CSV table of C-alpha atoms and ligand atoms in Angstrom, one decimal:
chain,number,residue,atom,x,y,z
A,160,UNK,CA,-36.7,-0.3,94.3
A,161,UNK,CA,-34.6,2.7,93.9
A,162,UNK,CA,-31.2,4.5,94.3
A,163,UNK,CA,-30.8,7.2,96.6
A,164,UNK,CA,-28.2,10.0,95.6
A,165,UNK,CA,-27.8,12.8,98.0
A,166,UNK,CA,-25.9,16.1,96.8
A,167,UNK,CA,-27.8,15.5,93.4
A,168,UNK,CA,-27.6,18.9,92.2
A,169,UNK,CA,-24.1,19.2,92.4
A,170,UNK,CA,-21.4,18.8,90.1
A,171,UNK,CA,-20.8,15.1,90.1
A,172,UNK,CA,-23.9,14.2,91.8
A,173,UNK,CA,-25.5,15.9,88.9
A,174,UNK,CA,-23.1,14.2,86.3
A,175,UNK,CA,-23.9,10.7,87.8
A,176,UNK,CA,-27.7,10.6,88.1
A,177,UNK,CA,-27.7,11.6,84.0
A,178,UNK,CA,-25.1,9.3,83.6
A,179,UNK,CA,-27.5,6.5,85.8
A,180,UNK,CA,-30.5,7.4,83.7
A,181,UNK,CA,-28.8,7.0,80.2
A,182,UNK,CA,-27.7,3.9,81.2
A,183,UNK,CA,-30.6,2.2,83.3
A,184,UNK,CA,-34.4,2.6,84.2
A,185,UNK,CA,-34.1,2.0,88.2
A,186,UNK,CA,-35.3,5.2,89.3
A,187,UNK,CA,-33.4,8.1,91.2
A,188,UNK,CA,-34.2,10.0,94.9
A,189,UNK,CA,-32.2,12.9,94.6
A,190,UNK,CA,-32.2,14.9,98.2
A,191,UNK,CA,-30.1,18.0,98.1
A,192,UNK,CA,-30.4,21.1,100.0
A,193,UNK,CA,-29.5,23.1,97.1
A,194,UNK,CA,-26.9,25.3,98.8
A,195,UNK,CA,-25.4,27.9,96.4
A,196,UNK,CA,-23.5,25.0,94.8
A,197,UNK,CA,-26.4,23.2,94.5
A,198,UNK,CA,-28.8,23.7,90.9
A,199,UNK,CA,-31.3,22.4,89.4
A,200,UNK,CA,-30.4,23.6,86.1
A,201,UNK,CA,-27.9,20.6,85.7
A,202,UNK,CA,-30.9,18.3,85.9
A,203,UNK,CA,-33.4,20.5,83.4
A,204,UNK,CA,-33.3,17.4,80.9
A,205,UNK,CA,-35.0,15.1,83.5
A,206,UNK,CA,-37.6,17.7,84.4
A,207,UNK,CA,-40.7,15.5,82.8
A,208,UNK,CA,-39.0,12.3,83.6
A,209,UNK,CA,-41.0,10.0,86.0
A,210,UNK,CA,-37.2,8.1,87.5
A,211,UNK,CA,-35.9,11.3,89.0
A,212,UNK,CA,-37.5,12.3,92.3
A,213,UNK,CA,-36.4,16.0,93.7
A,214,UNK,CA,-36.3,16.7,97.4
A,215,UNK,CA,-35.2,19.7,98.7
A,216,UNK,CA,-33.4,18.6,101.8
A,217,UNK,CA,-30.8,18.7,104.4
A,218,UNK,CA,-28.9,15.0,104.9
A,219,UNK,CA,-29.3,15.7,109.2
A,220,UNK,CA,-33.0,15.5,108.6
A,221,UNK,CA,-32.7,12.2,110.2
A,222,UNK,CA,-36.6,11.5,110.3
A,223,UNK,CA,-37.9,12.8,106.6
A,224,UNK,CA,-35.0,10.6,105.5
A,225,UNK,CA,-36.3,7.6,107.1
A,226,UNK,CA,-39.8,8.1,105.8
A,227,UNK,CA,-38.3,8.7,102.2
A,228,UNK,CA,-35.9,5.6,102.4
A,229,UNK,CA,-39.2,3.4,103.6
A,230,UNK,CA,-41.7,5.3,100.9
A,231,UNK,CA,-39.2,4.8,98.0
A,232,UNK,CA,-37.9,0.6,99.0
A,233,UNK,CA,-34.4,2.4,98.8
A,234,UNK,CA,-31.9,-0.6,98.2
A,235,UNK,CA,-28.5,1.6,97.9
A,236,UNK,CA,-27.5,5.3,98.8
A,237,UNK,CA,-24.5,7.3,97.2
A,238,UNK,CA,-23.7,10.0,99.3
A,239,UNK,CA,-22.4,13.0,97.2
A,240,UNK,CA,-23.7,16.0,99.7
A,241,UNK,CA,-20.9,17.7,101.1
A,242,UNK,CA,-19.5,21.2,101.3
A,243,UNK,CA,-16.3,20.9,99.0
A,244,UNK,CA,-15.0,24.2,98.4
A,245,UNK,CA,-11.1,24.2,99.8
A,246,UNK,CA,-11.1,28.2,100.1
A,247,UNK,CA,-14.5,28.5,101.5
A,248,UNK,CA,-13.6,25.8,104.7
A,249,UNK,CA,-10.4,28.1,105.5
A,250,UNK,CA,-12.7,31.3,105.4
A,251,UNK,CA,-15.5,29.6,107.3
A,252,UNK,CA,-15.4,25.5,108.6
A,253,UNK,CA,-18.7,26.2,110.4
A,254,UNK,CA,-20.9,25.1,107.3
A,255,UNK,CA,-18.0,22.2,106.5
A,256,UNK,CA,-18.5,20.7,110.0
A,257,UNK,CA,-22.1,20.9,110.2
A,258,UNK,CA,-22.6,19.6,106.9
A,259,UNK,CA,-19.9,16.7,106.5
A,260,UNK,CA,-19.2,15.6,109.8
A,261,UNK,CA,-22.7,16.1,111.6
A,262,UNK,CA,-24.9,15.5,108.6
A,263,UNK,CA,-23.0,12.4,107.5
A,264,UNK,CA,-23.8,11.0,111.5
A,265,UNK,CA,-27.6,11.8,111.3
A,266,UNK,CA,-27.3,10.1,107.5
A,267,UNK,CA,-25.7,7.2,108.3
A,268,UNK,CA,-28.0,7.2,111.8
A,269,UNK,CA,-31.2,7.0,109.2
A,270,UNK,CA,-29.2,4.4,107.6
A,271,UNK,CA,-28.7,2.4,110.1
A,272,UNK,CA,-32.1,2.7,111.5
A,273,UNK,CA,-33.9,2.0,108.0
A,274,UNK,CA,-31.4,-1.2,107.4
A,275,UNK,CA,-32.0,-3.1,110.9
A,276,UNK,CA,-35.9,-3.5,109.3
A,277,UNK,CA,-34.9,-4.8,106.2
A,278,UNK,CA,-35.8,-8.2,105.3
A,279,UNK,CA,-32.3,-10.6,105.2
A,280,UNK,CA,-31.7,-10.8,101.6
A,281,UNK,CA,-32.3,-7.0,101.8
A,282,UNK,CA,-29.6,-6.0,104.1
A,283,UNK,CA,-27.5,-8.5,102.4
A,284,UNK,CA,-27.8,-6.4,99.0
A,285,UNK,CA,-27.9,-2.8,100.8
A,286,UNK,CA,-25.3,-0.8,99.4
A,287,UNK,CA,-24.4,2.7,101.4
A,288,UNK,CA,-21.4,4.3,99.0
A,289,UNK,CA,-20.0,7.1,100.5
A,290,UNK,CA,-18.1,9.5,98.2
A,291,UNK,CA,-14.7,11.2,99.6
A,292,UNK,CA,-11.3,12.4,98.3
A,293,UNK,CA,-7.8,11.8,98.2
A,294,UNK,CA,-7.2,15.2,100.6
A,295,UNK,CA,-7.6,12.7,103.4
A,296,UNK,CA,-4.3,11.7,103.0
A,297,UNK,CA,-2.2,15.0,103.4
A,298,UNK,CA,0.5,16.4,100.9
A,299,UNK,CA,3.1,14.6,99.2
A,300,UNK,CA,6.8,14.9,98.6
A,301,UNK,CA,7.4,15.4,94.9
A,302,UNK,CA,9.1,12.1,94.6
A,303,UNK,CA,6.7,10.1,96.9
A,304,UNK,CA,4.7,7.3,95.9
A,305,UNK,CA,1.1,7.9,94.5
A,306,UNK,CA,-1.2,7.5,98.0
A,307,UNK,CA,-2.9,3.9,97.9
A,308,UNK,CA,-5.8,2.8,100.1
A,309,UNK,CA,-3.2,1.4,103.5
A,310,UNK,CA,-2.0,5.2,103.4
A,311,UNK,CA,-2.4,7.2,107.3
A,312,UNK,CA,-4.9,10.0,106.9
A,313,UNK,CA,-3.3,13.2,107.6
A,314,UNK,CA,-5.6,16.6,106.3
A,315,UNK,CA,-4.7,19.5,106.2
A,316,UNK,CA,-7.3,21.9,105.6
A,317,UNK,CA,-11.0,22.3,107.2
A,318,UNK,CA,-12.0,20.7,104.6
A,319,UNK,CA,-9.9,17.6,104.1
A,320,UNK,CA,-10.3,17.2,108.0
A,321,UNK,CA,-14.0,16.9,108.0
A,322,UNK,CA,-14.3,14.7,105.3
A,323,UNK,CA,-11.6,12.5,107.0
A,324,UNK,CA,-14.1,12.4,110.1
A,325,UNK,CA,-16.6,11.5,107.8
A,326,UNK,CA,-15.0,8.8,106.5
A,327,UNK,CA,-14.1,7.2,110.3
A,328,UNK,CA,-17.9,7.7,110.7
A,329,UNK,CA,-18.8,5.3,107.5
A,330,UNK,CA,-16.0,2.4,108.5
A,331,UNK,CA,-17.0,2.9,112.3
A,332,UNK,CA,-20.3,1.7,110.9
A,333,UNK,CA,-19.6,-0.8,108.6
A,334,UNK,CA,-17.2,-2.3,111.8
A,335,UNK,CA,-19.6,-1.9,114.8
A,336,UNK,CA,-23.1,-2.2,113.1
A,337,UNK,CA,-22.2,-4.2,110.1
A,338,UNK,CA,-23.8,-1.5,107.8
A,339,UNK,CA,-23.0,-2.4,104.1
A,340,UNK,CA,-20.8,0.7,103.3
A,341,UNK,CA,-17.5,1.4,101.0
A,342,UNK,CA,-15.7,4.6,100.4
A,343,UNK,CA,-14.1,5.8,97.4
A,344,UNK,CA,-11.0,8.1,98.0
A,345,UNK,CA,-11.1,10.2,94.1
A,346,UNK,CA,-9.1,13.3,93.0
A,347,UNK,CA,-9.7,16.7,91.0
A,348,UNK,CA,-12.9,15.9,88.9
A,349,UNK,CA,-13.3,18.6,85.7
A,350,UNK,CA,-16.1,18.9,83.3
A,351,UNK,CA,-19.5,19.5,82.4
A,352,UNK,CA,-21.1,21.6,85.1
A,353,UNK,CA,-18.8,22.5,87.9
A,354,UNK,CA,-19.9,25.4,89.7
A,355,UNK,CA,-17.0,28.4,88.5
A,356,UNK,CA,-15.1,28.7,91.9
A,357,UNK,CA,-13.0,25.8,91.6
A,358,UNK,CA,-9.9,26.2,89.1
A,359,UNK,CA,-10.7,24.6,86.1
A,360,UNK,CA,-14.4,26.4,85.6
A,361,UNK,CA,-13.2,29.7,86.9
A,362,UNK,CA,-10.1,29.9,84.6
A,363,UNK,CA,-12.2,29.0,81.6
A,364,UNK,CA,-15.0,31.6,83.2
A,365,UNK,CA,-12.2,34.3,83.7
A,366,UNK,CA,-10.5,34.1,80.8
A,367,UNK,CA,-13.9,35.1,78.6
A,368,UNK,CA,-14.8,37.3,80.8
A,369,UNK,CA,-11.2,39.1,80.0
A,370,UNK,CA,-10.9,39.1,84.0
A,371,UNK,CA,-7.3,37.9,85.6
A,372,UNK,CA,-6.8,33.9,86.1
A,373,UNK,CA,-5.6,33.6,89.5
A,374,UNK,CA,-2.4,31.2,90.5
A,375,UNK,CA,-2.2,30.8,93.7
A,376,UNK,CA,1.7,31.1,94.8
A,377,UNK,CA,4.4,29.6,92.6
A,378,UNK,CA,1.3,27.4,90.6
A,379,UNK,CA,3.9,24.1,91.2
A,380,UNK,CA,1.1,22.6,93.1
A,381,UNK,CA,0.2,19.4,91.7
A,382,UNK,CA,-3.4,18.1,91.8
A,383,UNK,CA,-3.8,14.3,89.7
A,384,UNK,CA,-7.1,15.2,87.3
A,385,UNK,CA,-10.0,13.1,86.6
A,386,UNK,CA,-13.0,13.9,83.8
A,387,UNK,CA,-16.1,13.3,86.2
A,388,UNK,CA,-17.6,10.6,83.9
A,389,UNK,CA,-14.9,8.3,84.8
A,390,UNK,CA,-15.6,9.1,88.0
A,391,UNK,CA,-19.2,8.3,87.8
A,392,UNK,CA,-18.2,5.2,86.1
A,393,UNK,CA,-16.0,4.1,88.9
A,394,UNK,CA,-18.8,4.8,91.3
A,395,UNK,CA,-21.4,2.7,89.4
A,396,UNK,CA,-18.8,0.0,89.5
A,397,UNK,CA,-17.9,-0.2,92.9
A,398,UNK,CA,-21.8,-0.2,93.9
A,399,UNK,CA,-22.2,-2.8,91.9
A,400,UNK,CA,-18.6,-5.2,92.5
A,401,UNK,CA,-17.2,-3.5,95.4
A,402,UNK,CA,-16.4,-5.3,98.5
A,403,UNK,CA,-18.4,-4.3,101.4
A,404,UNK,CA,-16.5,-2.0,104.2
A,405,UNK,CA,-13.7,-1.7,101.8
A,406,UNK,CA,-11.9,1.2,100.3
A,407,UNK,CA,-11.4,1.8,96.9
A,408,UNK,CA,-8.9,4.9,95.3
A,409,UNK,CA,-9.6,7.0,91.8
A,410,UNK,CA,-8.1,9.1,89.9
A,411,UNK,CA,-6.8,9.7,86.1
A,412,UNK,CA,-3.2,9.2,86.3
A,413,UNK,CA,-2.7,12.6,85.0
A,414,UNK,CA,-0.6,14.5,87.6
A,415,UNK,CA,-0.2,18.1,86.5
A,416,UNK,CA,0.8,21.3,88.4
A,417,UNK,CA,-1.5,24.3,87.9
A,418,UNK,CA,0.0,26.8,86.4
A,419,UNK,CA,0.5,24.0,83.4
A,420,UNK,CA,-3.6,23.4,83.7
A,421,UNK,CA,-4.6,26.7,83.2
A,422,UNK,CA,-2.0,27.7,80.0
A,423,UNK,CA,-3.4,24.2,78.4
A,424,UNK,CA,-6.8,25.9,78.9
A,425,UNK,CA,-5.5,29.6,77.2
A,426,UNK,CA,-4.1,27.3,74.3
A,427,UNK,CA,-7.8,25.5,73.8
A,428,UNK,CA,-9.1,29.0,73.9
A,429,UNK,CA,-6.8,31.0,71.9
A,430,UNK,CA,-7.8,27.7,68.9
A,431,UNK,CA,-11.5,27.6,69.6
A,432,UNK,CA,-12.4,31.0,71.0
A,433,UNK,CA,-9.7,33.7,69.4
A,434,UNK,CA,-9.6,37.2,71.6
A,435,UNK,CA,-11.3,39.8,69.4
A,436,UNK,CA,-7.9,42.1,69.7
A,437,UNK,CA,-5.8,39.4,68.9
A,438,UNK,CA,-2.9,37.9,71.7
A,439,UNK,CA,-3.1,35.3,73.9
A,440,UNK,CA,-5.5,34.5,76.7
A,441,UNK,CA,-2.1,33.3,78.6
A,442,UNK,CA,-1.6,37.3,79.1
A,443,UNK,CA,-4.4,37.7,81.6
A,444,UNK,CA,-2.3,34.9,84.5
A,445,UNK,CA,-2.1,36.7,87.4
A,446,UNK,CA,-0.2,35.0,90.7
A,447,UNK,CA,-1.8,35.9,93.8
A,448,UNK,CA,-1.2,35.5,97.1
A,449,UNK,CA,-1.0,31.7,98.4
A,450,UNK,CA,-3.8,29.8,99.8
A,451,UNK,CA,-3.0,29.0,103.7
A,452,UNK,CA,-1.1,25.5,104.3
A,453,UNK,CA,-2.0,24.9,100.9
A,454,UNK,CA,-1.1,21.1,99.8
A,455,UNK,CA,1.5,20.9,97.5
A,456,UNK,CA,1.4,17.6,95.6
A,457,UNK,CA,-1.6,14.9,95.5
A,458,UNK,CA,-1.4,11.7,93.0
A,459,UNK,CA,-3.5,8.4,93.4
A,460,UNK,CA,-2.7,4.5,93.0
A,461,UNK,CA,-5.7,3.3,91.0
A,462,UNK,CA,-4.7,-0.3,91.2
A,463,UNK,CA,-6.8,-1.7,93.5
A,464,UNK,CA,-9.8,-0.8,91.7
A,465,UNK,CA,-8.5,-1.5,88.2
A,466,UNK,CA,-7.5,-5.0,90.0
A,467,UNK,CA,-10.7,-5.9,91.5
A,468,UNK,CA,-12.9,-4.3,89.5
A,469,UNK,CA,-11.7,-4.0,86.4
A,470,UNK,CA,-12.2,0.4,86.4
A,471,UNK,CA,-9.7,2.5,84.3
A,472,UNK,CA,-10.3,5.7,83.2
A,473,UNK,CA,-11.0,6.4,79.2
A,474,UNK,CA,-10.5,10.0,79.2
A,475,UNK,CA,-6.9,11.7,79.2
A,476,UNK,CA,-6.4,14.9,80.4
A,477,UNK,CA,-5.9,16.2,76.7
A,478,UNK,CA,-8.8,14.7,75.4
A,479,UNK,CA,-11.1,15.5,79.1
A,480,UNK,CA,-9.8,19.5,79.0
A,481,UNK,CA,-10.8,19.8,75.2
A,482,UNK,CA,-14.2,18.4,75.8
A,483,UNK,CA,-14.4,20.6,78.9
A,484,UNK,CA,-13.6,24.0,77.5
A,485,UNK,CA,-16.2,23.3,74.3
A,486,UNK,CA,-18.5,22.2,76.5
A,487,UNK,CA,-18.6,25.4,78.8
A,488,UNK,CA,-18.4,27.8,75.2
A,489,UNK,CA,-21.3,25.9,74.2
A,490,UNK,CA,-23.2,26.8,77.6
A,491,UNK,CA,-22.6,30.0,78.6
A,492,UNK,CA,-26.4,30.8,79.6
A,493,UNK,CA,-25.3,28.0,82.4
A,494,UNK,CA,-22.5,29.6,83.5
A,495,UNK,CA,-24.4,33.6,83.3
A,496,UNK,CA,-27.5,31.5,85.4
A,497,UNK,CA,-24.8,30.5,88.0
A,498,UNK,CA,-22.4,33.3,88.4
A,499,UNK,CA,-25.1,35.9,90.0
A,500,UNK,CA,-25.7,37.2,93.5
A,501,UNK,CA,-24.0,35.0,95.9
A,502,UNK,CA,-21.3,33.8,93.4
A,503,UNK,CA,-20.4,38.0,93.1
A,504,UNK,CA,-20.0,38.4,96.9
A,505,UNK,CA,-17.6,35.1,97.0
A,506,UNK,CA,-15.3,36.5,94.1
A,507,UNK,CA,-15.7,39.6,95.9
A,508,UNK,CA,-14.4,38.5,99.3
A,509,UNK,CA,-12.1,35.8,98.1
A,510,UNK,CA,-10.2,37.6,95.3
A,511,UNK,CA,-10.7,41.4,95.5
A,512,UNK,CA,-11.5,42.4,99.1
B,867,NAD,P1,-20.5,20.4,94.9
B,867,NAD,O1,-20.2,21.4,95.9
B,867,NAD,O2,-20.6,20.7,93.5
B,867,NAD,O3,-22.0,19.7,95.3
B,867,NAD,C1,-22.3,19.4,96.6
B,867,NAD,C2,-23.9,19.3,96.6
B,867,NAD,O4,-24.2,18.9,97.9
B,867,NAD,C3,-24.6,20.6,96.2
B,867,NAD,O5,-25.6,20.3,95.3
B,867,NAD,C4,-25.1,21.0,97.6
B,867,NAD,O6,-26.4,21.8,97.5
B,867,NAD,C5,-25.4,19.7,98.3
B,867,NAD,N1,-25.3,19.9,99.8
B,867,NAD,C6,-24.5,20.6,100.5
B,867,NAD,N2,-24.8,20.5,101.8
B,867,NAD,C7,-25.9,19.7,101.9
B,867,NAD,C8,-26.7,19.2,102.9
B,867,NAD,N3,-26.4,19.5,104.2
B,867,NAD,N4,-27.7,18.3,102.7
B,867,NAD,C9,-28.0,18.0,101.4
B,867,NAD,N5,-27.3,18.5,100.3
B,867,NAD,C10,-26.2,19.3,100.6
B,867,NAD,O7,-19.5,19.2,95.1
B,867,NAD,P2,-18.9,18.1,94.1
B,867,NAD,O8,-17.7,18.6,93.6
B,867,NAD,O9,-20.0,17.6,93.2
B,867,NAD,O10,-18.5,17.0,95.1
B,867,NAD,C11,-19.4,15.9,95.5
B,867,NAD,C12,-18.8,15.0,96.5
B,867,NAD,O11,-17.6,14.4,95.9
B,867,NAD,C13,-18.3,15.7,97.8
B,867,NAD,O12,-18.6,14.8,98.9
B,867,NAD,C14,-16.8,15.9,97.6
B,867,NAD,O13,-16.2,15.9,98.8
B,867,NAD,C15,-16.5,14.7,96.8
B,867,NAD,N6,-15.3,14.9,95.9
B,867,NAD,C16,-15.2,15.9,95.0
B,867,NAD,C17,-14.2,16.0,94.1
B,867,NAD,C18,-14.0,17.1,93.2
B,867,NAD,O14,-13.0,17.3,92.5
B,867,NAD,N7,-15.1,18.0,93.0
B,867,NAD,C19,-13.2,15.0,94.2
B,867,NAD,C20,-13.2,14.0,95.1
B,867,NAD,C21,-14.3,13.9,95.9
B,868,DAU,O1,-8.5,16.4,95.4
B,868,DAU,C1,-9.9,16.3,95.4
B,868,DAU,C2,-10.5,17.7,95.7
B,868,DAU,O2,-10.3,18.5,94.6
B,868,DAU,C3,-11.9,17.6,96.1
B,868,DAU,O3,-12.1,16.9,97.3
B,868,DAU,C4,-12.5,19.0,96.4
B,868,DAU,O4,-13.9,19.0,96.6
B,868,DAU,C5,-12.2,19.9,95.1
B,868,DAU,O5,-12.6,21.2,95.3
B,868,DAU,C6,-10.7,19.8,94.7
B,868,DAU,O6,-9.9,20.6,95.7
B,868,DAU,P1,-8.8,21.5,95.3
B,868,DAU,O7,-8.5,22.5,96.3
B,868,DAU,O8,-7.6,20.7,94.7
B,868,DAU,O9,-9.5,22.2,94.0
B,868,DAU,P2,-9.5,23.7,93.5
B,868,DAU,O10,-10.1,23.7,92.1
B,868,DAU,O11,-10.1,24.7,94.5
B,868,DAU,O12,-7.9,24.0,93.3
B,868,DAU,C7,-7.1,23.3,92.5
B,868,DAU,C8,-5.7,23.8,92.6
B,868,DAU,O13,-5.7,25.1,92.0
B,868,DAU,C9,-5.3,24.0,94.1
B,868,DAU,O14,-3.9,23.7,94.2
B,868,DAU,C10,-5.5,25.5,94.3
B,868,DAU,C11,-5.3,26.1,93.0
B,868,DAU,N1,-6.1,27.3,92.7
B,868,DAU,C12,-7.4,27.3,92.9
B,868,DAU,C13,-8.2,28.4,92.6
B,868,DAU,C14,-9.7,28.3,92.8
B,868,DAU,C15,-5.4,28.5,92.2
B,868,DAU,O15,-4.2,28.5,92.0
B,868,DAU,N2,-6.2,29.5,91.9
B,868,DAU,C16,-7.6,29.6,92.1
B,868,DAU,O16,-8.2,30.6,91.9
């Protein structure tokens, strides 16, 4: 028997199948495309270790997927695989559609397909975990409640939007088929080896590079931020105690707006990283022009889960941002490996052109 984790060689994916294999010996499938946000770098500890199995794959290959679920005696699936990049879906869905909508249907079509020939006790124990966010639910009001599991979906962006579909496609088939799935709704992951476009990695990025950190508008946007081994943690936990077809919310109870994320990163550096000519790294914030119908305030309800499954998370922001920033210092031959070619031409179109 085995675990299947699709999107592998991404940043949580990545993050969760170490985390799996310091914790247990029942062996890893990782399929993942390896788009430019996929790397296989993240995984070069496991590279002579017999419970990871790499496969280069698209989640719509509905019919390699069905071999490989049969071949491996698959018992549960954690979707990760998604396009996830906010500003990328507003300059292009195409990719966001293809990847989340359509590829999460032929997924859950393998799924399905591979579950109807399982034995009873089986499909009884088949776990299909599919891994979403809170965007699903829209903006809120600075003084509305944090969103909880009974809130409408309402997305805003390309992005949110086609994970929301995805998500309909999961429950459709936990309700019509009786597919053993649950979703978990989570907010901003940071830490180890998230790919330097999102705000966390490219501020820390920026600021050594001595380039400017970008704030997008006022910076009074609030995001609630999670250190991605709790959220690996809450996904082992909901595999294992989750109630089937249900939905669970995650995130770190640490609401903070931007503009407050990034100076709490130039104060880490200015301690553990000095600037050569003295002053601080606060100098290089630059605020830039606003992203379009950008969300202004998301915060999670983490009861239900803490309720039912007894999941809190152990890092604070403080502690999770410290460990963050040392950790990309100490791994700047990562971040040079990653921020080549097709990482240029983003920065280049996003920020510059
Ligand atoms: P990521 O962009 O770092 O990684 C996504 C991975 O999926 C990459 O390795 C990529 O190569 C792979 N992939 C993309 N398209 C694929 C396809 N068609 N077939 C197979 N593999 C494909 O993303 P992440 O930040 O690690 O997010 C993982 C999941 O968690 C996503 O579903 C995302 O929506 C969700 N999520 C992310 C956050 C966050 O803050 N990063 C928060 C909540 C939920
Ligand atoms: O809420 C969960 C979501 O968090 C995940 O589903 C997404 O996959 C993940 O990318 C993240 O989405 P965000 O859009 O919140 O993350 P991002 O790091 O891109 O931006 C965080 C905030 O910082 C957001 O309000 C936009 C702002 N920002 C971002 C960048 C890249 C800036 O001000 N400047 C920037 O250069």
């Amino acid at each position: 028997m085995c675990i299947l984790v699709t999107g592998g060689a991404g940043f949580i994916g990545s993050n969760f199948i170490l985390e799996w294999l310091s914790l247990c010996d029942e062996p890893v499938l990782n399929i993942d495309k390896l788009t430019y946000a996929g790397n296989l770098y993240n995984l070069a500890s496991l590279a002579i270790d017999q419970r990871h199995t790499f496969v280069k794959l698209d989640i719509s290959d509905y019919t390699v997927i069905l071999k490989l679920l049969a071949d491996h005696k698959v018992r549960a699936v954690v979707n990760f695989a998604a396009e996830s990049h906010v500003d990328r879906s507003i300059h292009g869905p195409e990719d966001f559609i293809q990847t989340n909508i359509v590829g999460t249907f032929r997924l859950l079509e393998a799924m399905r397909t591979y579950w109807k020939g399982l034995a009873d006790s089986e499909k009884t124990s088949f776990r299909f975990l599919h891994v979403s966010t809170d965007e699903v639910y829209g903006s809120l009001g600075v003084d509305a409640p944090p969103f909880r599991e009974d809130n409408r979906y309402n997305p805003n962006s390309p992005y949110s939007a086609s994970k929301a579909s995805s998500d309909h496609l999961v429950h459709a088939y936990h309700h019509t088929y009786g597919l053993p799935a649950l979703i978990t709704n989570c907010s901003n992951n940071y830490g180890p080896y998230q790919f330097p476009e999102k705000l966390i990695p490219l501020s820390i990025h920026n600021a050594l590079a001595g380039t400017p950190l970008p704030i997008y508008g006022d910076g009074q946007q609030i995001r609630d931020w999670l250190y991605v081994k709790d959220h690996c943690t809450a996904i082992q936990m909901v595999l294992k105690y989750g109630r089937v077809g249900e939905t669970y919310n995650i995130g770190g109870a640490a609401e903070k707006a931007n503009l407050e994320v990034v100076r709490t990163i130039c104060d880490i550096l200015d301690k553990e990283n000095p600037k050569a000519g003295g002053g601080s790294y606060k100098e290089q914030i630059a605020f830039v022009k606003d992203r379009p119908g950008h969300d202004r305030r998301y915060a999670i309800d983490h009861g239900k889960i803490g309720r039912e499954i007894g999941w809190e998370p152990t890092e604070s922001f403080t502690t999770g941002i410290r460990k963050t920033v040392r950790w990309y210092l100490a791994n700047q031959k990562w971040v040079a490996e990653v921020t080549s070619g097709a990482y240029l031409e983003w920065i280049e179109k996003h920020y510059i052109a």
